CSV table of N, CA and C in Angstrom, one decimal:
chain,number,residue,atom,x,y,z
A,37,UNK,N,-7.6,-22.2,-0.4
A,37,UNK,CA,-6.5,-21.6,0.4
A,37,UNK,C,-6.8,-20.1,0.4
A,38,UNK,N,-7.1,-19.5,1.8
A,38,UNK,CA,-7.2,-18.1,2.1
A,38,UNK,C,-5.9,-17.3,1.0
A,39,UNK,N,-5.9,-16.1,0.7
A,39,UNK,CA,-4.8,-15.4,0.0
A,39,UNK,C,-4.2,-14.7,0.9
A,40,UNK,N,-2.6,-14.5,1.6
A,40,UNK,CA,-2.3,-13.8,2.5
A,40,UNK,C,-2.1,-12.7,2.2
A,41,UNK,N,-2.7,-12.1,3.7
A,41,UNK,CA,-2.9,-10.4,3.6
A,41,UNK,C,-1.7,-9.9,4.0
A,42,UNK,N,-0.9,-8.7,3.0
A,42,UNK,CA,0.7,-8.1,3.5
A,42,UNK,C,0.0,-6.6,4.1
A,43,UNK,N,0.8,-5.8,4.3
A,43,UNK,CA,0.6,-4.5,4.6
A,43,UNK,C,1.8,-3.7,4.8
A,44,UNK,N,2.1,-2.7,4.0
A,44,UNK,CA,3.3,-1.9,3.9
A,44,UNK,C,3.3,-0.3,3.6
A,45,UNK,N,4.7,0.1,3.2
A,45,UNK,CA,4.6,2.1,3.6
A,45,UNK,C,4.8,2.4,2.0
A,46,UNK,N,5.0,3.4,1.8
A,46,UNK,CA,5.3,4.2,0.9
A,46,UNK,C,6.0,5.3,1.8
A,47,UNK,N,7.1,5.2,2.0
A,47,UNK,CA,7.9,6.7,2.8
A,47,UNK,C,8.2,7.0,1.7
A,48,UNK,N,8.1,8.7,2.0
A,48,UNK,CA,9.1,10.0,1.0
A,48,UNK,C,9.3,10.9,2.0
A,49,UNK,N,10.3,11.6,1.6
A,49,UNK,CA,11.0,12.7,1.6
A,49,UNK,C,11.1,13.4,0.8
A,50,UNK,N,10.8,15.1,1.1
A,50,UNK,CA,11.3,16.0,0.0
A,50,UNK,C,12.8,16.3,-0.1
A,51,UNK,N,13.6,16.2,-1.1
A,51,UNK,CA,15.0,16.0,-1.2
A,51,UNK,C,15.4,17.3,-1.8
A,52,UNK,N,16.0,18.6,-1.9
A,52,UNK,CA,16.3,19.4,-3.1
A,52,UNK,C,14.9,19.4,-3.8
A,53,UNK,N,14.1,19.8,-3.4
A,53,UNK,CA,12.9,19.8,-4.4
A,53,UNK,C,12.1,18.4,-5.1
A,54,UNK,N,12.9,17.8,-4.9
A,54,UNK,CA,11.8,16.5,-5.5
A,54,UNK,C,11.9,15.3,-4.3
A,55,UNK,N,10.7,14.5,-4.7
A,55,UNK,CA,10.5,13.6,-3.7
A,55,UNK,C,10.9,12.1,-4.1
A,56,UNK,N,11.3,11.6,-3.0
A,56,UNK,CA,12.3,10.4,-3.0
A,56,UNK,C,11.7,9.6,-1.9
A,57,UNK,N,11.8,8.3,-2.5
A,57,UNK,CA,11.3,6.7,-1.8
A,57,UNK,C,12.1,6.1,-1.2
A,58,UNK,N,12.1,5.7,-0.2
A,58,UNK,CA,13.0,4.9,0.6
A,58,UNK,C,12.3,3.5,0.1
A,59,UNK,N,13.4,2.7,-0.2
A,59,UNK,CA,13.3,1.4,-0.6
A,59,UNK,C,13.7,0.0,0.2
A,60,UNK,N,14.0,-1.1,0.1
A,60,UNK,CA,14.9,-1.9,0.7
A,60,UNK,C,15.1,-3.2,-0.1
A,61,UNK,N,16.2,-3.5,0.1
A,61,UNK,CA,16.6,-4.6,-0.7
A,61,UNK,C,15.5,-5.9,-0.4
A,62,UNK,N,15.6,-7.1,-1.4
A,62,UNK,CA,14.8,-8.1,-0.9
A,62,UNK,C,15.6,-9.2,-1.3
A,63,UNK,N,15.0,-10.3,-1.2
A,63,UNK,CA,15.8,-11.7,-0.4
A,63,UNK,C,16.3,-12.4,-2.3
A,64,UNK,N,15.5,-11.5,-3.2
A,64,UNK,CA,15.9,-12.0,-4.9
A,64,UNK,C,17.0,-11.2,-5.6
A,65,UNK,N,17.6,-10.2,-4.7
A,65,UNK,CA,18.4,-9.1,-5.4
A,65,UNK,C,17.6,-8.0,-6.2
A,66,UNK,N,16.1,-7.8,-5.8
A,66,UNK,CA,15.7,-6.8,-6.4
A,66,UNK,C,15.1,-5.8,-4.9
A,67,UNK,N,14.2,-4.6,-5.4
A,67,UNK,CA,14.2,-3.8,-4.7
A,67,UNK,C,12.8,-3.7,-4.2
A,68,UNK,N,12.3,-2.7,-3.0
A,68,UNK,CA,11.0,-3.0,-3.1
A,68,UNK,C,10.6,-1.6,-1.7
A,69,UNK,N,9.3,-1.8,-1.4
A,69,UNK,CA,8.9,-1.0,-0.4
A,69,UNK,C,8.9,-2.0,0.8
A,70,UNK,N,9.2,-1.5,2.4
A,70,UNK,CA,8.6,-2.1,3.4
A,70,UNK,C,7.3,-2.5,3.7
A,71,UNK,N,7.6,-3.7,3.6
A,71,UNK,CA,6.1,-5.2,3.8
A,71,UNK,C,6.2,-5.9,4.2
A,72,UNK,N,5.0,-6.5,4.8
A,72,UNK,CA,5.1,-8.0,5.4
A,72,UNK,C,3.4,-8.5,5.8
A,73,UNK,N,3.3,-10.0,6.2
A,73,UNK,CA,2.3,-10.7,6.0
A,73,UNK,C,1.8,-9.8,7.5
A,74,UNK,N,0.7,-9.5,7.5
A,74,UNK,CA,-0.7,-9.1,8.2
A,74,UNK,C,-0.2,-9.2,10.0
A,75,UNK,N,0.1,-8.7,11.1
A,75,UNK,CA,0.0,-9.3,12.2
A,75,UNK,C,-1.5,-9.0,12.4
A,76,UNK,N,-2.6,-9.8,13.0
A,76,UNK,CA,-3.9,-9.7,12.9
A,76,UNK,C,-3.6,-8.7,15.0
A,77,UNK,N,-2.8,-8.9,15.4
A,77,UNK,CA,-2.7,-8.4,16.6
A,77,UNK,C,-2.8,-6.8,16.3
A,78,UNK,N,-2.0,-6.4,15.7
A,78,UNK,CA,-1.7,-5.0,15.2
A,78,UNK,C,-2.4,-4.6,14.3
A,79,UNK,N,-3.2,-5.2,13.6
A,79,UNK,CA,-4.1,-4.3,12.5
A,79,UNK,C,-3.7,-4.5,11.4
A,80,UNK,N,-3.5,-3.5,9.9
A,80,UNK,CA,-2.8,-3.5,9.0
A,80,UNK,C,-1.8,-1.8,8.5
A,81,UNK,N,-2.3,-1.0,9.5
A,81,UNK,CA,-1.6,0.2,9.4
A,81,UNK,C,-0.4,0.1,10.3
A,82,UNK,N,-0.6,-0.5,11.7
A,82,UNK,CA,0.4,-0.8,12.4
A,82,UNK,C,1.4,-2.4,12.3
A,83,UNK,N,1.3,-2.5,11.4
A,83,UNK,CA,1.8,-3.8,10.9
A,83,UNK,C,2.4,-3.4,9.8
A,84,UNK,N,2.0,-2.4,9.3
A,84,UNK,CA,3.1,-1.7,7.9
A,84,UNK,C,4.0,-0.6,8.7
A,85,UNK,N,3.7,-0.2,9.8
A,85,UNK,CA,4.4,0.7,10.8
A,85,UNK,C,5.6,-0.2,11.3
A,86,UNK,N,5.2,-1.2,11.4
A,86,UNK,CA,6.6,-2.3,12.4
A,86,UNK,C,6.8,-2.8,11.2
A,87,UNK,N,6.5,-3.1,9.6
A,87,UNK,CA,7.5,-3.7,8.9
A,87,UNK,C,9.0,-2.6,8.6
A,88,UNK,N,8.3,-1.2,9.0
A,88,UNK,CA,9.0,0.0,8.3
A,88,UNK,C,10.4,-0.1,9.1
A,89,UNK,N,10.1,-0.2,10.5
A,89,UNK,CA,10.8,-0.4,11.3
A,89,UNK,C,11.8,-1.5,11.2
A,90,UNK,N,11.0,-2.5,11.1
A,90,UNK,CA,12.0,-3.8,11.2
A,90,UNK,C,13.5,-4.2,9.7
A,91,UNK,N,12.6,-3.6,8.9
A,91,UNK,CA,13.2,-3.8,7.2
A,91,UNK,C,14.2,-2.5,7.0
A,92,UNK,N,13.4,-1.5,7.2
A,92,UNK,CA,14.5,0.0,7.2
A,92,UNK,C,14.6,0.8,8.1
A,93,UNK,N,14.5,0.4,9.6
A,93,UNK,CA,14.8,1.1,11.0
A,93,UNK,C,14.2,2.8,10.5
A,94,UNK,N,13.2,2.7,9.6
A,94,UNK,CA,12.2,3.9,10.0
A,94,UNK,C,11.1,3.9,11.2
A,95,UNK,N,11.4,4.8,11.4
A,95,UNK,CA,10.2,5.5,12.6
A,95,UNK,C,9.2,6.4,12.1
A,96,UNK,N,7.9,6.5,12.3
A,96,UNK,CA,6.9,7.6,12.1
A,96,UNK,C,5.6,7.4,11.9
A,97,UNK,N,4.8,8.1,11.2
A,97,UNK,CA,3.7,7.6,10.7
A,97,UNK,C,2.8,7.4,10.2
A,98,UNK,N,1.1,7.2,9.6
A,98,UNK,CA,0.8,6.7,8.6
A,98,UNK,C,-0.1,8.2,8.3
A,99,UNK,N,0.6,8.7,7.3
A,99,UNK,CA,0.0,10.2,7.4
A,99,UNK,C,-1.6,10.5,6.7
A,100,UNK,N,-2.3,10.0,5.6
A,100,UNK,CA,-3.7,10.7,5.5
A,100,UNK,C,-4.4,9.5,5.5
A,101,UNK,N,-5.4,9.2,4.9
A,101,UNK,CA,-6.4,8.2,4.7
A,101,UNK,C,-5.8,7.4,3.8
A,102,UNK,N,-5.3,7.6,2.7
A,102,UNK,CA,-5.1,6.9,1.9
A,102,UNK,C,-4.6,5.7,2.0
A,103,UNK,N,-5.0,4.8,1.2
A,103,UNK,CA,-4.4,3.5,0.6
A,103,UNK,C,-3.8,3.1,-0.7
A,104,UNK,N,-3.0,1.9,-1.4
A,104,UNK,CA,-3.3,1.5,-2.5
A,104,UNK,C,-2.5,0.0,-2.8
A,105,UNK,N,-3.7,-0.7,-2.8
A,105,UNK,CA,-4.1,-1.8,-2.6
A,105,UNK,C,-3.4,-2.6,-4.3
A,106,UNK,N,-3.0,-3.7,-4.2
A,106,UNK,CA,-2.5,-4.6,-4.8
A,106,UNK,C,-2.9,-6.1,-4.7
A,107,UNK,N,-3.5,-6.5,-5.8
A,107,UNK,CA,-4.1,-8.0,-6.2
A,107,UNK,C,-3.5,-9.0,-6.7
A,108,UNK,N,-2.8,-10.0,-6.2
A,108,UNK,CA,-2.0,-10.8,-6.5
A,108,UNK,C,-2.6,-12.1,-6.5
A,109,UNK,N,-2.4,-13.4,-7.0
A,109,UNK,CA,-3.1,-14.4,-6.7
A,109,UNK,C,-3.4,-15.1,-6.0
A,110,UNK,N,-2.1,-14.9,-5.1
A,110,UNK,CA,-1.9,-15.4,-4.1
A,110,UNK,C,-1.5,-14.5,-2.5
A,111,UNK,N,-1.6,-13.3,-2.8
A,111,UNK,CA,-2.4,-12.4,-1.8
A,111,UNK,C,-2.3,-10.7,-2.2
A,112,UNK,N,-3.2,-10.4,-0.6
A,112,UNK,CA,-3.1,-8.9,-1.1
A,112,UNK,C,-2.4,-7.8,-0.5
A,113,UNK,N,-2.1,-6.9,-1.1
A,113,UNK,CA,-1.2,-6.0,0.0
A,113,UNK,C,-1.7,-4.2,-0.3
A,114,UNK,N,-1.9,-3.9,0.9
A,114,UNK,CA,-2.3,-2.6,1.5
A,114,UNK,C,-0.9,-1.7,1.4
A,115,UNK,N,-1.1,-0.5,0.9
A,115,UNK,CA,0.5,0.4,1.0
A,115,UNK,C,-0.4,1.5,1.6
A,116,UNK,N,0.3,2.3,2.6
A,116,UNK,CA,-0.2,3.4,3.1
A,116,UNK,C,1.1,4.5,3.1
A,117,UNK,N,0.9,5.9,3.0
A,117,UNK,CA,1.7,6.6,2.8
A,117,UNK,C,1.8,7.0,4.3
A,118,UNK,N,3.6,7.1,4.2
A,118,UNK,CA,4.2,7.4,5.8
A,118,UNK,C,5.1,8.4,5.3
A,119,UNK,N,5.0,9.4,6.7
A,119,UNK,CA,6.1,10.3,7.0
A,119,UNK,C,6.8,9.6,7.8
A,120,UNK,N,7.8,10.0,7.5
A,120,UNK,CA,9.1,9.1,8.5
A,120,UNK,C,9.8,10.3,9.4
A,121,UNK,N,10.0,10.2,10.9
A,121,UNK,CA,10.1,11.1,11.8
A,121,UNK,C,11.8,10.5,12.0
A,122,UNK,N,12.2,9.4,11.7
A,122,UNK,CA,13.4,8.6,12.2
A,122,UNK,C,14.0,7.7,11.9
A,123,UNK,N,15.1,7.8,11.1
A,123,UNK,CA,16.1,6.8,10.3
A,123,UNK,C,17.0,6.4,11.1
A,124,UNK,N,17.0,5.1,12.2
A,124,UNK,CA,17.7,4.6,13.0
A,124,UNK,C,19.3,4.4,12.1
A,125,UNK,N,20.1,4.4,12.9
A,125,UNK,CA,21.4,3.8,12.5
A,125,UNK,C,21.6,2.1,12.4
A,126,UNK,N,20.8,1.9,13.9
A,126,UNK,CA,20.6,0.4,13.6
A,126,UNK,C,19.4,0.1,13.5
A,127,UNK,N,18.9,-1.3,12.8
A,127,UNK,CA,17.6,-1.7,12.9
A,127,UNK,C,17.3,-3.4,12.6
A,128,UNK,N,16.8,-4.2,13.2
A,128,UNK,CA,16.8,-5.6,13.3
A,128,UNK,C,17.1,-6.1,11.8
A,129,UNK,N,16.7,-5.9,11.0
A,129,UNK,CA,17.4,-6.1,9.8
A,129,UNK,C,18.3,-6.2,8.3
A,130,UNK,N,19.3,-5.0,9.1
A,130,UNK,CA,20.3,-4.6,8.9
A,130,UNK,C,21.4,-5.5,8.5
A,131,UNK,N,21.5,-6.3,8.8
A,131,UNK,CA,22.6,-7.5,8.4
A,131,UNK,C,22.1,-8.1,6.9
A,132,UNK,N,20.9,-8.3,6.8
A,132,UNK,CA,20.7,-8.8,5.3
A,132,UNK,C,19.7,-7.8,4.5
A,133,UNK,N,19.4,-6.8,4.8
A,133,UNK,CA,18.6,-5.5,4.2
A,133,UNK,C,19.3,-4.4,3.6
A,134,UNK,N,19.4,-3.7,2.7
A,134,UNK,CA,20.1,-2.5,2.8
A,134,UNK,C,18.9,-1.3,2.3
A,135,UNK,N,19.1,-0.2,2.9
A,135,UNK,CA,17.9,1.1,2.6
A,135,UNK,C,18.7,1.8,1.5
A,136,UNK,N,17.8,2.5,0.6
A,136,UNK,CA,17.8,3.3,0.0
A,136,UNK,C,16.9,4.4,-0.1
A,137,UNK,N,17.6,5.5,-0.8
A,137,UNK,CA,16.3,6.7,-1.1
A,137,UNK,C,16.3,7.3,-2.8
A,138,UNK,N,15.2,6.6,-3.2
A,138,UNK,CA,15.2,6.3,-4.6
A,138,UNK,C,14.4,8.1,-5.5
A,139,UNK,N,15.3,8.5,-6.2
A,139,UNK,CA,14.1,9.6,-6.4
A,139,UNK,C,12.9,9.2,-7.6
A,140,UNK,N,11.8,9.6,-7.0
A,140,UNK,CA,10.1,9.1,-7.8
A,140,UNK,C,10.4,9.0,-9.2
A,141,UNK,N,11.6,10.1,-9.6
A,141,UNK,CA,11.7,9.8,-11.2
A,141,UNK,C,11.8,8.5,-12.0
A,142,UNK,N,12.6,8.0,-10.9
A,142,UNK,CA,13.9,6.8,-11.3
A,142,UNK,C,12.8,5.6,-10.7
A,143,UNK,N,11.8,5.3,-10.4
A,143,UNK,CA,11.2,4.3,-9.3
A,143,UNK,C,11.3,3.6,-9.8
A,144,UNK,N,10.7,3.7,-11.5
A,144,UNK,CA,10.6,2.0,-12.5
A,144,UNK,C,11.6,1.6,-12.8
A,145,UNK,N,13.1,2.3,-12.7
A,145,UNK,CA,14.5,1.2,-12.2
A,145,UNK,C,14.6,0.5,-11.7
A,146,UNK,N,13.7,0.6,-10.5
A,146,UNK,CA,14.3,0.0,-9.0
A,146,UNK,C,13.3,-0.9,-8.8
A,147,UNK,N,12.2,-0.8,-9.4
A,147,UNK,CA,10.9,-1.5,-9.1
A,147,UNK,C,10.4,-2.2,-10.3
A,148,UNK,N,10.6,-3.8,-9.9
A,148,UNK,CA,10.6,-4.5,-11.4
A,148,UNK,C,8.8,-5.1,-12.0
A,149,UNK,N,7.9,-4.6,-10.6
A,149,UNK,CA,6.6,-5.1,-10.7
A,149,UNK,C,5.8,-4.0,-10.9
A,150,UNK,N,5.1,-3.4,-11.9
A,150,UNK,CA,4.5,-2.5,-12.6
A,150,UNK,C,3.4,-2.5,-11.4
A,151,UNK,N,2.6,-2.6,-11.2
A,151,UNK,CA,1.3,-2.3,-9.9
A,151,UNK,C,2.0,-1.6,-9.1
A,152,UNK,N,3.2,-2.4,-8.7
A,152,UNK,CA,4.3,-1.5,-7.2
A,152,UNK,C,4.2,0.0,-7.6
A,153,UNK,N,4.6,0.3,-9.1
A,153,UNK,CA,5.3,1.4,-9.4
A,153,UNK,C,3.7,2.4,-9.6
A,154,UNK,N,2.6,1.8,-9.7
A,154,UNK,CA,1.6,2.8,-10.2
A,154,UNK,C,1.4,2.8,-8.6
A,155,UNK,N,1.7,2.0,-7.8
A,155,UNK,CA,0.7,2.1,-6.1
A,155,UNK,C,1.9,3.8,-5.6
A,156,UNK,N,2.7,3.5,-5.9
A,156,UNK,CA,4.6,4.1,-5.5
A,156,UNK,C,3.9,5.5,-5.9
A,157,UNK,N,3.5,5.4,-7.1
A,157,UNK,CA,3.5,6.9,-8.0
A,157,UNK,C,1.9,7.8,-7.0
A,158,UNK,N,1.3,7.1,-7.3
A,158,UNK,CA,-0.3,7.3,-6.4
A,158,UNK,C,-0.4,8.0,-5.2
A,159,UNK,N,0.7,7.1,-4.3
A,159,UNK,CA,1.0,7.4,-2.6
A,159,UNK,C,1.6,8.6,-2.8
A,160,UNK,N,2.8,8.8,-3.6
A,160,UNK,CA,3.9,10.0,-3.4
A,160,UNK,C,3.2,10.9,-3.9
A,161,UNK,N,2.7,11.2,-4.3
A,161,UNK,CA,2.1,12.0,-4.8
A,161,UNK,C,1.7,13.1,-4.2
């Protein structure tokens, strides 16, 4: 069995001086970054650009080179660091998603999978 390939953001914002994660709820009651499985149409930078969109009605885009990558056993997922230009009001998601903006201090509250929070800490940075 191939391992499926995800691809997702890391957004911040500088808030009062420190920098803050936009998060979104997920389908177990815990919390997480915008992701989703691979569209091979779109790539994997533009495929974490339309999950950003669809999960937390962000807009913008995938700002340096950077990656950081996550090994699971059953697949893998690419996080790229985004500036976000636009926090829609509405966004296809919205009925069973909710957004947050987590500050970097607080991440390993909100984030129950230790890799997430070293990939979280790496990007923001």
């Amino acid at each position: 069995v191939e391992k499926a390939i995800k691809a997702g953001v890391v957004a911040t914002r500088e808030k009062n001086g420190r920098t803050e994660i936009l998060l979104v709820s997920t389908k177990n009651n815990g919390w997480g970054v915008p992701k989703g499985n691979l569209m091979p149409e779109l790539g994997k930078k533009k495929t974490a650009l339309e999950e950003a969109y669809e999960e937390a009605g962000a807009l913008g885009k995938i700002v340096d080179g950077r990656k950081a990558t996550i090994e699971h056993p059953d697949w893998t997922l690419d996080l790229y660091p985004m500036k976000i230009s636009k926090l829609l009001k509405k966004w296809p998601e919205m009925d069973w998603r909710e957004r947050e903006w987590v500050p970097l201090k607080k991440i390993e509250k909100w984030l129950t999978y230790p890799a997430l929070v070293e990939c979280v800490e790496e990007l923001a940075d």
